[in-house]
Amino acid sequence: MNNKQLKGMGLLFFTATLYGLYGIYARLIALEFNVFTQNWVRNFFVLLLAIILIFLLKQKWKKIAKKDVPWIVGWVLCDIFFVIALFISFNTLLIGTALFLLYAGSTIAGYFAGTLLLKEKLTKIKIAAILFSVIGLLFIYGGQIHSANIFFLILGLSAGIVGGLWFVFPKLISSRYPKLQLIALDAGGILLVNLLLAGIYNQSVPPLTISLAWLGIFLYGITQLVGDLLVIRGFRLVEAHVGSLILPLEAVFGALFAYLFFKEMLPITTLFGGLLILIGAFLPNLQKI
């Protein structure tokens, strides 16, 4: 393992820690915001920050090449679905459950996208890791099938699948574009779609005051900007297979934060299923180390 790969893994590990806070932010935001409103307001904040940083750092806006348009559009569309599904999952399921579902789906999608789109080799140990994730999913579904709406369980898994594609797509986009430009395009797409949906469903913005909900918006926005920059950089330094297996650590941090802030305890079947998912996440990385 070279220094480039170690750096990429380190960036993604730190990102997993940051992403573990998303569930906490989502719960705070839901005190006052509806799903579409919080998405467009938060991404307006992210877009504004990205534009300010582009100006301060004197980065040039690169013209998008035709070959990159499909991947950038697909990348943004995946994130639009991802942020909506994730917010709903955090506020209808236990945070730990939502995160385990999210990263089981992300791991599986990352494997298949890496194999089919990036021609990365699918080894026996990686196949074993997929099986651990699938079995872990069965324990989570089996343990909560009677206590949680199956629709929201499937929604959490679906968020993970499109999230896995979102992590992989930057490897298919030319590296000539500044990372802040990609973040601005991503945030702008989410902003426009959710602003339209908020208008259709008459979701208004709560008054701007000093409150936990607005604090959650700003903290979520800053974390999103920093985390997304690190994800783009990290996935350019490591294989999509490996990167998709580091980020499940968010589930560990998220479950820990959920316990510290909300005293949420996961059912034993969910904990066991989550453990299997994490074992699957570590197997290929242990082999590399």
PDB file of C-alpha atoms in Angstrom:
ATOM      1  CA  MET A   1       0.000   0.000   0.000  1.00  0.00           C
ATOM      2  CA  ASN A   2       1.545   3.331  -1.069  1.00  0.00           C
ATOM      3  CA  ASN A   3       1.310   6.781   0.509  1.00  0.00           C
ATOM      4  CA  LYS A   4      -1.329   7.874  -2.005  1.00  0.00           C
ATOM      5  CA  GLN A   5      -3.666   5.065  -0.956  1.00  0.00           C
ATOM      6  CA  LEU A   6      -3.016   5.651   2.738  1.00  0.00           C
ATOM      7  CA  LYS A   7      -3.836   9.339   2.325  1.00  0.00           C
ATOM      8  CA  GLY A   8      -7.067   8.503   0.499  1.00  0.00           C
ATOM      9  CA  MET A   9      -8.085   6.032   3.202  1.00  0.00           C
ATOM     10  CA  GLY A  10      -7.287   8.599   5.914  1.00  0.00           C
ATOM     11  CA  LEU A  11      -9.425  11.250   4.201  1.00  0.00           C
ATOM     12  CA  LEU A  12     -12.347   8.855   3.876  1.00  0.00           C
ATOM     13  CA  PHE A  13     -12.015   7.717   7.504  1.00  0.00           C
ATOM     14  CA  PHE A  14     -12.246  11.353   8.670  1.00  0.00           C
ATOM     15  CA  THR A  15     -15.191  11.876   6.323  1.00  0.00           C
ATOM     16  CA  ALA A  16     -16.984   8.903   7.899  1.00  0.00           C
ATOM     17  CA  THR A  17     -16.623  10.612  11.279  1.00  0.00           C
ATOM     18  CA  LEU A  18     -18.174  13.816   9.911  1.00  0.00           C
ATOM     19  CA  TYR A  19     -20.987  11.969   8.153  1.00  0.00           C
ATOM     20  CA  GLY A  20     -21.813  10.233  11.439  1.00  0.00           C
ATOM     21  CA  LEU A  21     -23.213  13.584  12.617  1.00  0.00           C
ATOM     22  CA  TYR A  22     -25.775  13.807   9.803  1.00  0.00           C
ATOM     23  CA  GLY A  23     -28.453  11.974  11.765  1.00  0.00           C
ATOM     24  CA  ILE A  24     -28.079  14.369  14.696  1.00  0.00           C
ATOM     25  CA  TYR A  25     -28.352  17.393  12.420  1.00  0.00           C
ATOM     26  CA  ALA A  26     -31.405  15.916  10.642  1.00  0.00           C
ATOM     27  CA  ARG A  27     -33.257  15.431  13.940  1.00  0.00           C
ATOM     28  CA  LEU A  28     -32.563  19.053  14.955  1.00  0.00           C
ATOM     29  CA  ILE A  29     -33.594  20.423  11.564  1.00  0.00           C
ATOM     30  CA  ALA A  30     -36.863  18.449  11.596  1.00  0.00           C
ATOM     31  CA  LEU A  31     -37.980  20.420  14.661  1.00  0.00           C
ATOM     32  CA  GLU A  32     -38.964  23.289  12.327  1.00  0.00           C
ATOM     33  CA  PHE A  33     -38.235  22.351   8.689  1.00  0.00           C
ATOM     34  CA  ASN A  34     -40.019  20.124   6.203  1.00  0.00           C
ATOM     35  CA  VAL A  35     -37.980  17.766   4.033  1.00  0.00           C
ATOM     36  CA  PHE A  36     -37.862  19.787   0.785  1.00  0.00           C
ATOM     37  CA  THR A  37     -37.473  23.150   2.500  1.00  0.00           C
ATOM     38  CA  GLN A  38     -34.494  22.082   4.600  1.00  0.00           C
ATOM     39  CA  ASN A  39     -32.796  20.635   1.507  1.00  0.00           C
ATOM     40  CA  TRP A  40     -32.985  23.768  -0.609  1.00  0.00           C
ATOM     41  CA  VAL A  41     -32.120  26.112   2.280  1.00  0.00           C
ATOM     42  CA  ARG A  42     -29.132  23.988   3.315  1.00  0.00           C
ATOM     43  CA  ASN A  43     -27.828  23.634  -0.210  1.00  0.00           C
ATOM     44  CA  PHE A  44     -28.275  27.352  -0.840  1.00  0.00           C
ATOM     45  CA  PHE A  45     -25.906  27.817   2.097  1.00  0.00           C
ATOM     46  CA  VAL A  46     -23.485  25.204   0.676  1.00  0.00           C
ATOM     47  CA  LEU A  47     -23.626  26.792  -2.805  1.00  0.00           C
ATOM     48  CA  LEU A  48     -22.959  30.228  -1.336  1.00  0.00           C
ATOM     49  CA  LEU A  49     -19.966  28.938   0.644  1.00  0.00           C
ATOM     50  CA  ALA A  50     -18.570  27.139  -2.424  1.00  0.00           C
ATOM     51  CA  ILE A  51     -18.861  30.259  -4.604  1.00  0.00           C
ATOM     52  CA  ILE A  52     -17.192  32.413  -1.930  1.00  0.00           C
ATOM     53  CA  LEU A  53     -14.312  29.928  -1.629  1.00  0.00           C
ATOM     54  CA  ILE A  54     -13.927  29.739  -5.425  1.00  0.00           C
ATOM     55  CA  PHE A  55     -13.650  33.541  -5.487  1.00  0.00           C
ATOM     56  CA  LEU A  56     -11.254  33.749  -2.527  1.00  0.00           C
ATOM     57  CA  LEU A  57      -9.019  30.972  -3.854  1.00  0.00           C
ATOM     58  CA  LYS A  58      -9.167  32.506  -7.364  1.00  0.00           C
ATOM     59  CA  GLN A  59     -10.156  29.224  -8.963  1.00  0.00           C
ATOM     60  CA  LYS A  60     -11.215  29.336 -12.606  1.00  0.00           C
ATOM     61  CA  TRP A  61     -14.574  27.869 -13.604  1.00  0.00           C
ATOM     62  CA  LYS A  62     -13.835  25.144 -16.137  1.00  0.00           C
ATOM     63  CA  LYS A  63     -16.105  24.538 -19.107  1.00  0.00           C
ATOM     64  CA  ILE A  64     -17.785  21.137 -18.834  1.00  0.00           C
ATOM     65  CA  ALA A  65     -16.636  18.731 -21.550  1.00  0.00           C
ATOM     66  CA  LYS A  66     -19.375  16.832 -23.405  1.00  0.00           C
ATOM     67  CA  LYS A  67     -18.011  13.467 -22.277  1.00  0.00           C
ATOM     68  CA  ASP A  68     -18.384  14.508 -18.630  1.00  0.00           C
ATOM     69  CA  VAL A  69     -21.948  15.853 -18.866  1.00  0.00           C
ATOM     70  CA  PRO A  70     -23.728  12.460 -18.420  1.00  0.00           C
ATOM     71  CA  TRP A  71     -21.633  11.567 -15.367  1.00  0.00           C
ATOM     72  CA  ILE A  72     -22.080  14.988 -13.742  1.00  0.00           C
ATOM     73  CA  VAL A  73     -25.847  14.935 -14.385  1.00  0.00           C
ATOM     74  CA  GLY A  74     -26.064  11.377 -13.003  1.00  0.00           C
ATOM     75  CA  TRP A  75     -23.967  12.401 -10.005  1.00  0.00           C
ATOM     76  CA  VAL A  76     -26.284  15.326  -9.179  1.00  0.00           C
ATOM     77  CA  LEU A  77     -29.470  13.274  -9.717  1.00  0.00           C
ATOM     78  CA  CYS A  78     -28.179  10.576  -7.349  1.00  0.00           C
ATOM     79  CA  ASP A  79     -27.511  13.191  -4.680  1.00  0.00           C
ATOM     80  CA  ILE A  80     -30.969  14.744  -5.091  1.00  0.00           C
ATOM     81  CA  PHE A  81     -32.644  11.416  -4.296  1.00  0.00           C
ATOM     82  CA  PHE A  82     -30.019  10.605  -1.653  1.00  0.00           C
ATOM     83  CA  VAL A  83     -30.499  13.731   0.489  1.00  0.00           C
ATOM     84  CA  ILE A  84     -34.302  13.448   0.430  1.00  0.00           C
ATOM     85  CA  ALA A  85     -34.344   9.723   1.271  1.00  0.00           C
ATOM     86  CA  LEU A  86     -31.663  10.121   3.935  1.00  0.00           C
ATOM     87  CA  PHE A  87     -33.484  12.940   5.747  1.00  0.00           C
ATOM     88  CA  ILE A  88     -36.734  10.928   5.807  1.00  0.00           C
ATOM     89  CA  SER A  89     -34.908   7.797   7.012  1.00  0.00           C
ATOM     90  CA  PHE A  90     -33.205   9.638   9.881  1.00  0.00           C
ATOM     91  CA  ASN A  91     -36.567  10.916  11.095  1.00  0.00           C
ATOM     92  CA  THR A  92     -38.544   7.653  10.734  1.00  0.00           C
ATOM     93  CA  LEU A  93     -35.978   5.021  11.784  1.00  0.00           C
ATOM     94  CA  LEU A  94     -33.418   4.727  14.543  1.00  0.00           C
ATOM     95  CA  ILE A  95     -30.334   6.646  13.402  1.00  0.00           C
ATOM     96  CA  GLY A  96     -28.121   3.565  13.712  1.00  0.00           C
ATOM     97  CA  THR A  97     -30.537   1.449  11.673  1.00  0.00           C
ATOM     98  CA  ALA A  98     -30.726   4.084   8.931  1.00  0.00           C
ATOM     99  CA  LEU A  99     -26.928   4.249   8.767  1.00  0.00           C
ATOM    100  CA  PHE A 100     -26.427   0.486   8.604  1.00  0.00           C
ATOM    101  CA  LEU A 101     -28.987   0.265   5.782  1.00  0.00           C
ATOM    102  CA  LEU A 102     -27.386   3.236   4.073  1.00  0.00           C
ATOM    103  CA  TYR A 103     -23.917   1.786   4.023  1.00  0.00           C
ATOM    104  CA  ALA A 104     -24.930  -1.762   3.237  1.00  0.00           C
ATOM    105  CA  GLY A 105     -26.563  -0.370   0.098  1.00  0.00           C
ATOM    106  CA  SER A 106     -23.566   1.887  -0.532  1.00  0.00           C
ATOM    107  CA  THR A 107     -21.104  -1.004  -0.182  1.00  0.00           C
ATOM    108  CA  ILE A 108     -23.011  -3.254  -2.577  1.00  0.00           C
ATOM    109  CA  ALA A 109     -23.533  -0.447  -5.134  1.00  0.00           C
ATOM    110  CA  GLY A 110     -19.868   0.583  -4.845  1.00  0.00           C
ATOM    111  CA  TYR A 111     -18.745  -2.956  -5.615  1.00  0.00           C
ATOM    112  CA  PHE A 112     -20.923  -3.380  -8.681  1.00  0.00           C
ATOM    113  CA  ALA A 113     -20.301   0.143  -9.988  1.00  0.00           C
ATOM    114  CA  GLY A 114     -16.545  -0.294  -9.505  1.00  0.00           C
ATOM    115  CA  THR A 115     -16.649  -3.626 -11.339  1.00  0.00           C
ATOM    116  CA  LEU A 116     -18.941  -2.633 -14.213  1.00  0.00           C
ATOM    117  CA  LEU A 117     -17.953   1.006 -14.759  1.00  0.00           C
ATOM    118  CA  LEU A 118     -14.331   1.138 -13.618  1.00  0.00           C
ATOM    119  CA  LYS A 119     -13.348  -2.441 -14.474  1.00  0.00           C
ATOM    120  CA  GLU A 120     -11.967  -3.044 -10.971  1.00  0.00           C
ATOM    121  CA  LYS A 121     -11.311  -6.696 -10.155  1.00  0.00           C
ATOM    122  CA  LEU A 122     -13.934  -8.408  -7.991  1.00  0.00           C
ATOM    123  CA  THR A 123     -11.873 -10.813  -5.885  1.00  0.00           C
ATOM    124  CA  LYS A 124     -13.068 -13.693  -3.713  1.00  0.00           C
ATOM    125  CA  ILE A 125     -12.548 -11.718  -0.528  1.00  0.00           C
ATOM    126  CA  LYS A 126     -14.596  -8.829  -1.943  1.00  0.00           C
ATOM    127  CA  ILE A 127     -17.400 -11.243  -2.831  1.00  0.00           C
ATOM    128  CA  ALA A 128     -17.233 -12.541   0.752  1.00  0.00           C
ATOM    129  CA  ALA A 129     -17.514  -8.935   1.965  1.00  0.00           C
ATOM    130  CA  ILE A 130     -20.677  -8.452  -0.122  1.00  0.00           C
ATOM    131  CA  LEU A 131     -22.165 -11.597   1.424  1.00  0.00           C
ATOM    132  CA  PHE A 132     -21.438 -10.284   4.933  1.00  0.00           C
ATOM    133  CA  SER A 133     -23.274  -7.059   4.047  1.00  0.00           C
ATOM    134  CA  VAL A 134     -26.267  -8.929   2.596  1.00  0.00           C
ATOM    135  CA  ILE A 135     -26.542 -11.249   5.622  1.00  0.00           C
ATOM    136  CA  GLY A 136     -26.211  -8.214   7.889  1.00  0.00           C
ATOM    137  CA  LEU A 137     -29.087  -6.591   6.003  1.00  0.00           C
ATOM    138  CA  LEU A 138     -31.267  -9.659   6.571  1.00  0.00           C
ATOM    139  CA  PHE A 139     -30.658  -9.440  10.330  1.00  0.00           C
ATOM    140  CA  ILE A 140     -31.562  -5.738  10.359  1.00  0.00           C
ATOM    141  CA  TYR A 141     -34.741  -6.292   8.331  1.00  0.00           C
ATOM    142  CA  GLY A 142     -35.676  -9.377  10.329  1.00  0.00           C
ATOM    143  CA  GLY A 143     -35.110  -7.634  13.646  1.00  0.00           C
ATOM    144  CA  GLN A 144     -37.140  -4.523  12.791  1.00  0.00           C
ATOM    145  CA  ILE A 145     -39.697  -5.780  10.289  1.00  0.00           C
ATOM    146  CA  HIS A 146     -42.425  -5.647  12.968  1.00  0.00           C
ATOM    147  CA  SER A 147     -41.346  -2.386  14.622  1.00  0.00           C
ATOM    148  CA  ALA A 148     -40.608  -0.270  11.533  1.00  0.00           C
ATOM    149  CA  ASN A 149     -42.516   0.440   8.333  1.00  0.00           C
ATOM    150  CA  ILE A 150     -41.016  -1.700   5.571  1.00  0.00           C
ATOM    151  CA  PHE A 151     -41.269   1.279   3.187  1.00  0.00           C
ATOM    152  CA  PHE A 152     -38.826   3.300   5.286  1.00  0.00           C
ATOM    153  CA  LEU A 153     -36.446   0.342   5.609  1.00  0.00           C
ATOM    154  CA  ILE A 154     -36.406  -0.003   1.817  1.00  0.00           C
ATOM    155  CA  LEU A 155     -36.040   3.768   1.460  1.00  0.00           C
ATOM    156  CA  GLY A 156     -32.942   3.705   3.704  1.00  0.00           C
ATOM    157  CA  LEU A 157     -31.413   0.908   1.643  1.00  0.00           C
ATOM    158  CA  SER A 158     -32.253   2.743  -1.607  1.00  0.00           C
ATOM    159  CA  ALA A 159     -30.531   5.844  -0.280  1.00  0.00           C
ATOM    160  CA  GLY A 160     -27.428   3.729   0.250  1.00  0.00           C
ATOM    161  CA  ILE A 161     -27.518   2.340  -3.283  1.00  0.00           C
ATOM    162  CA  VAL A 162     -27.723   5.752  -4.965  1.00  0.00           C
ATOM    163  CA  GLY A 163     -25.211   7.058  -2.432  1.00  0.00           C
ATOM    164  CA  GLY A 164     -22.785   4.344  -3.510  1.00  0.00           C
ATOM    165  CA  LEU A 165     -23.156   5.504  -7.114  1.00  0.00           C
ATOM    166  CA  TRP A 166     -22.627   9.115  -6.000  1.00  0.00           C
ATOM    167  CA  PHE A 167     -19.318   8.133  -4.371  1.00  0.00           C
ATOM    168  CA  VAL A 168     -18.118   6.351  -7.524  1.00  0.00           C
ATOM    169  CA  PHE A 169     -19.165   8.846 -10.213  1.00  0.00           C
ATOM    170  CA  PRO A 170     -16.371  11.401  -9.420  1.00  0.00           C
ATOM    171  CA  LYS A 171     -13.874   8.755 -10.587  1.00  0.00           C
ATOM    172  CA  LEU A 172     -15.600   8.845 -13.982  1.00  0.00           C
ATOM    173  CA  ILE A 173     -15.541  12.651 -14.176  1.00  0.00           C
ATOM    174  CA  SER A 174     -12.377  14.294 -15.455  1.00  0.00           C
ATOM    175  CA  SER A 175     -10.089  15.530 -12.655  1.00  0.00           C
ATOM    176  CA  ARG A 176      -9.576  18.820 -14.529  1.00  0.00           C
ATOM    177  CA  TYR A 177     -12.478  20.453 -12.674  1.00  0.00           C
ATOM    178  CA  PRO A 178     -11.853  22.076  -9.284  1.00  0.00           C
ATOM    179  CA  LYS A 179     -13.560  20.122  -6.510  1.00  0.00           C
ATOM    180  CA  LEU A 180     -15.381  23.275  -5.385  1.00  0.00           C
ATOM    181  CA  GLN A 181     -16.882  23.615  -8.870  1.00  0.00           C
ATOM    182  CA  LEU A 182     -18.297  20.091  -8.645  1.00  0.00           C
ATOM    183  CA  ILE A 183     -19.686  20.837  -5.176  1.00  0.00           C
ATOM    184  CA  ALA A 184     -21.323  24.026  -6.501  1.00  0.00           C
ATOM    185  CA  LEU A 185     -22.943  22.119  -9.384  1.00  0.00           C
ATOM    186  CA  ASP A 186     -24.159  19.421  -6.998  1.00  0.00           C
ATOM    187  CA  ALA A 187     -25.592  21.883  -4.454  1.00  0.00           C
ATOM    188  CA  GLY A 188     -27.170  23.971  -7.214  1.00  0.00           C
ATOM    189  CA  GLY A 189     -29.003  20.964  -8.648  1.00  0.00           C
ATOM    190  CA  ILE A 190     -30.322  19.900  -5.228  1.00  0.00           C
ATOM    191  CA  LEU A 191     -31.372  23.491  -4.489  1.00  0.00           C
ATOM    192  CA  LEU A 192     -33.399  23.909  -7.700  1.00  0.00           C
ATOM    193  CA  VAL A 193     -35.234  20.565  -7.491  1.00  0.00           C
ATOM    194  CA  ASN A 194     -36.093  20.894  -3.801  1.00  0.00           C
ATOM    195  CA  LEU A 195     -37.136  24.544  -4.201  1.00  0.00           C
ATOM    196  CA  LEU A 196     -39.586  23.403  -6.887  1.00  0.00           C
ATOM    197  CA  LEU A 197     -40.887  20.546  -4.717  1.00  0.00           C
ATOM    198  CA  ALA A 198     -41.225  22.840  -1.690  1.00  0.00           C
ATOM    199  CA  GLY A 199     -43.351  25.186  -3.826  1.00  0.00           C
ATOM    200  CA  ILE A 200     -45.543  22.341  -5.086  1.00  0.00           C
ATOM    201  CA  TYR A 201     -46.176  21.076  -1.539  1.00  0.00           C
ATOM    202  CA  ASN A 202     -46.453  24.585  -0.004  1.00  0.00           C
ATOM    203  CA  GLN A 203     -43.542  24.064   2.387  1.00  0.00           C
ATOM    204  CA  SER A 204     -42.483  27.459   3.741  1.00  0.00           C
ATOM    205  CA  VAL A 205     -39.226  28.523   5.394  1.00  0.00           C
ATOM    206  CA  PRO A 206     -39.505  29.088   9.159  1.00  0.00           C
ATOM    207  CA  PRO A 207     -38.468  32.527  10.465  1.00  0.00           C
ATOM    208  CA  LEU A 208     -34.708  33.037  10.726  1.00  0.00           C
ATOM    209  CA  THR A 209     -34.065  32.934  14.469  1.00  0.00           C
ATOM    210  CA  ILE A 210     -31.515  31.582  16.899  1.00  0.00           C
ATOM    211  CA  SER A 211     -32.792  28.020  17.227  1.00  0.00           C
ATOM    212  CA  LEU A 212     -31.630  24.410  17.196  1.00  0.00           C
ATOM    213  CA  ALA A 213     -33.178  23.871  13.763  1.00  0.00           C
ATOM    214  CA  TRP A 214     -31.263  26.743  12.136  1.00  0.00           C
ATOM    215  CA  LEU A 215     -28.101  25.703  13.976  1.00  0.00           C
ATOM    216  CA  GLY A 216     -28.591  22.224  12.497  1.00  0.00           C
ATOM    217  CA  ILE A 217     -28.945  23.728   8.998  1.00  0.00           C
ATOM    218  CA  PHE A 218     -25.675  25.659   9.248  1.00  0.00           C
ATOM    219  CA  LEU A 219     -23.704  22.822  10.854  1.00  0.00           C
ATOM    220  CA  TYR A 220     -25.092  20.309   8.350  1.00  0.00           C
ATOM    221  CA  GLY A 221     -24.168  22.654   5.486  1.00  0.00           C
ATOM    222  CA  ILE A 222     -20.582  23.160   6.633  1.00  0.00           C
ATOM    223  CA  THR A 223     -20.128  19.435   7.308  1.00  0.00           C
ATOM    224  CA  GLN A 224     -21.619  18.614   3.897  1.00  0.00           C
ATOM    225  CA  LEU A 225     -19.221  20.971   2.108  1.00  0.00           C
ATOM    226  CA  VAL A 226     -16.125  19.691   3.911  1.00  0.00           C
ATOM    227  CA  GLY A 227     -17.194  16.038   3.745  1.00  0.00           C
ATOM    228  CA  ASP A 228     -18.037  16.153   0.036  1.00  0.00           C
ATOM    229  CA  LEU A 229     -14.688  17.759  -0.793  1.00  0.00           C
ATOM    230  CA  LEU A 230     -12.905  15.007   1.134  1.00  0.00           C
ATOM    231  CA  VAL A 231     -14.989  12.263  -0.534  1.00  0.00           C
ATOM    232  CA  ILE A 232     -14.158  13.502  -4.029  1.00  0.00           C
ATOM    233  CA  ARG A 233     -10.456  13.695  -3.158  1.00  0.00           C
ATOM    234  CA  GLY A 234     -10.405  10.411  -1.248  1.00  0.00           C
ATOM    235  CA  PHE A 235     -12.126   8.386  -3.978  1.00  0.00           C
ATOM    236  CA  ARG A 236      -9.640   9.692  -6.532  1.00  0.00           C
ATOM    237  CA  LEU A 237      -6.810   8.214  -4.443  1.00  0.00           C
ATOM    238  CA  VAL A 238      -8.222   4.737  -3.736  1.00  0.00           C
ATOM    239  CA  GLU A 239     -10.198   2.061  -5.576  1.00  0.00           C
ATOM    240  CA  ALA A 240     -13.980   2.502  -5.542  1.00  0.00           C
ATOM    241  CA  HIS A 241     -14.216  -0.959  -3.919  1.00  0.00           C
ATOM    242  CA  VAL A 242     -11.957   0.076  -1.038  1.00  0.00           C
ATOM    243  CA  GLY A 243     -13.451   3.543  -0.582  1.00  0.00           C
ATOM    244  CA  SER A 244     -16.975   2.123  -0.453  1.00  0.00           C
ATOM    245  CA  LEU A 245     -15.869  -0.102   2.418  1.00  0.00           C
ATOM    246  CA  ILE A 246     -14.334   2.607   4.597  1.00  0.00           C
ATOM    247  CA  LEU A 247     -17.388   4.856   4.747  1.00  0.00           C
ATOM    248  CA  PRO A 248     -19.551   2.280   6.592  1.00  0.00           C
ATOM    249  CA  LEU A 249     -17.677   3.427   9.691  1.00  0.00           C
ATOM    250  CA  GLU A 250     -20.166   6.295   9.656  1.00  0.00           C
ATOM    251  CA  ALA A 251     -22.674   3.795  11.044  1.00  0.00           C
ATOM    252  CA  VAL A 252     -20.463   3.220  14.090  1.00  0.00           C
ATOM    253  CA  PHE A 253     -19.971   6.925  14.743  1.00  0.00           C
ATOM    254  CA  GLY A 254     -23.626   7.668  13.976  1.00  0.00           C
ATOM    255  CA  ALA A 255     -24.878   5.027  16.419  1.00  0.00           C
ATOM    256  CA  LEU A 256     -22.490   6.367  19.060  1.00  0.00           C
ATOM    257  CA  PHE A 257     -23.623   9.977  18.518  1.00  0.00           C
ATOM    258  CA  ALA A 258     -27.298   8.853  18.567  1.00  0.00           C
ATOM    259  CA  TYR A 259     -26.728   7.233  21.956  1.00  0.00           C
ATOM    260  CA  LEU A 260     -24.859  10.251  23.353  1.00  0.00           C
ATOM    261  CA  PHE A 261     -27.423  12.818  22.153  1.00  0.00           C
ATOM    262  CA  PHE A 262     -30.724  10.909  22.083  1.00  0.00           C
ATOM    263  CA  LYS A 263     -30.044   7.776  24.215  1.00  0.00           C
ATOM    264  CA  GLU A 264     -31.042   5.544  21.293  1.00  0.00           C
ATOM    265  CA  MET A 265     -30.313   1.847  21.811  1.00  0.00           C
ATOM    266  CA  LEU A 266     -30.342  -0.481  18.809  1.00  0.00           C
ATOM    267  CA  PRO A 267     -32.045  -3.918  18.939  1.00  0.00           C
ATOM    268  CA  ILE A 268     -29.607  -6.821  19.328  1.00  0.00           C
ATOM    269  CA  THR A 269     -30.432  -8.133  15.827  1.00  0.00           C
ATOM    270  CA  THR A 270     -29.602  -4.739  14.318  1.00  0.00           C
ATOM    271  CA  LEU A 271     -26.329  -4.579  16.232  1.00  0.00           C
ATOM    272  CA  PHE A 272     -25.390  -8.060  14.997  1.00  0.00           C
ATOM    273  CA  GLY A 273     -26.392  -7.198  11.430  1.00  0.00           C
ATOM    274  CA  GLY A 274     -24.386  -3.986  11.647  1.00  0.00           C
ATOM    275  CA  LEU A 275     -21.379  -5.929  12.929  1.00  0.00           C
ATOM    276  CA  LEU A 276     -21.545  -8.220   9.881  1.00  0.00           C
ATOM    277  CA  ILE A 277     -21.712  -5.187   7.573  1.00  0.00           C
ATOM    278  CA  LEU A 278     -18.653  -3.685   9.244  1.00  0.00           C
ATOM    279  CA  ILE A 279     -16.752  -6.993   8.983  1.00  0.00           C
ATOM    280  CA  GLY A 280     -17.526  -6.923   5.274  1.00  0.00           C
ATOM    281  CA  ALA A 281     -16.255  -3.356   5.144  1.00  0.00           C
ATOM    282  CA  PHE A 282     -12.919  -4.251   6.723  1.00  0.00           C
ATOM    283  CA  LEU A 283     -12.091  -7.533   4.969  1.00  0.00           C
ATOM    284  CA  PRO A 284     -10.616  -6.140   1.713  1.00  0.00           C
ATOM    285  CA  ASN A 285      -8.786  -3.369   3.584  1.00  0.00           C
ATOM    286  CA  LEU A 286      -7.178  -5.833   5.989  1.00  0.00           C
ATOM    287  CA  GLN A 287      -6.010  -7.818   2.989  1.00  0.00           C
ATOM    288  CA  LYS A 288      -4.385  -4.711   1.505  1.00  0.00           C
ATOM    289  CA  ILE A 289      -2.733  -3.738   4.788  1.00  0.00           C
TER     290      ILE A 289
END
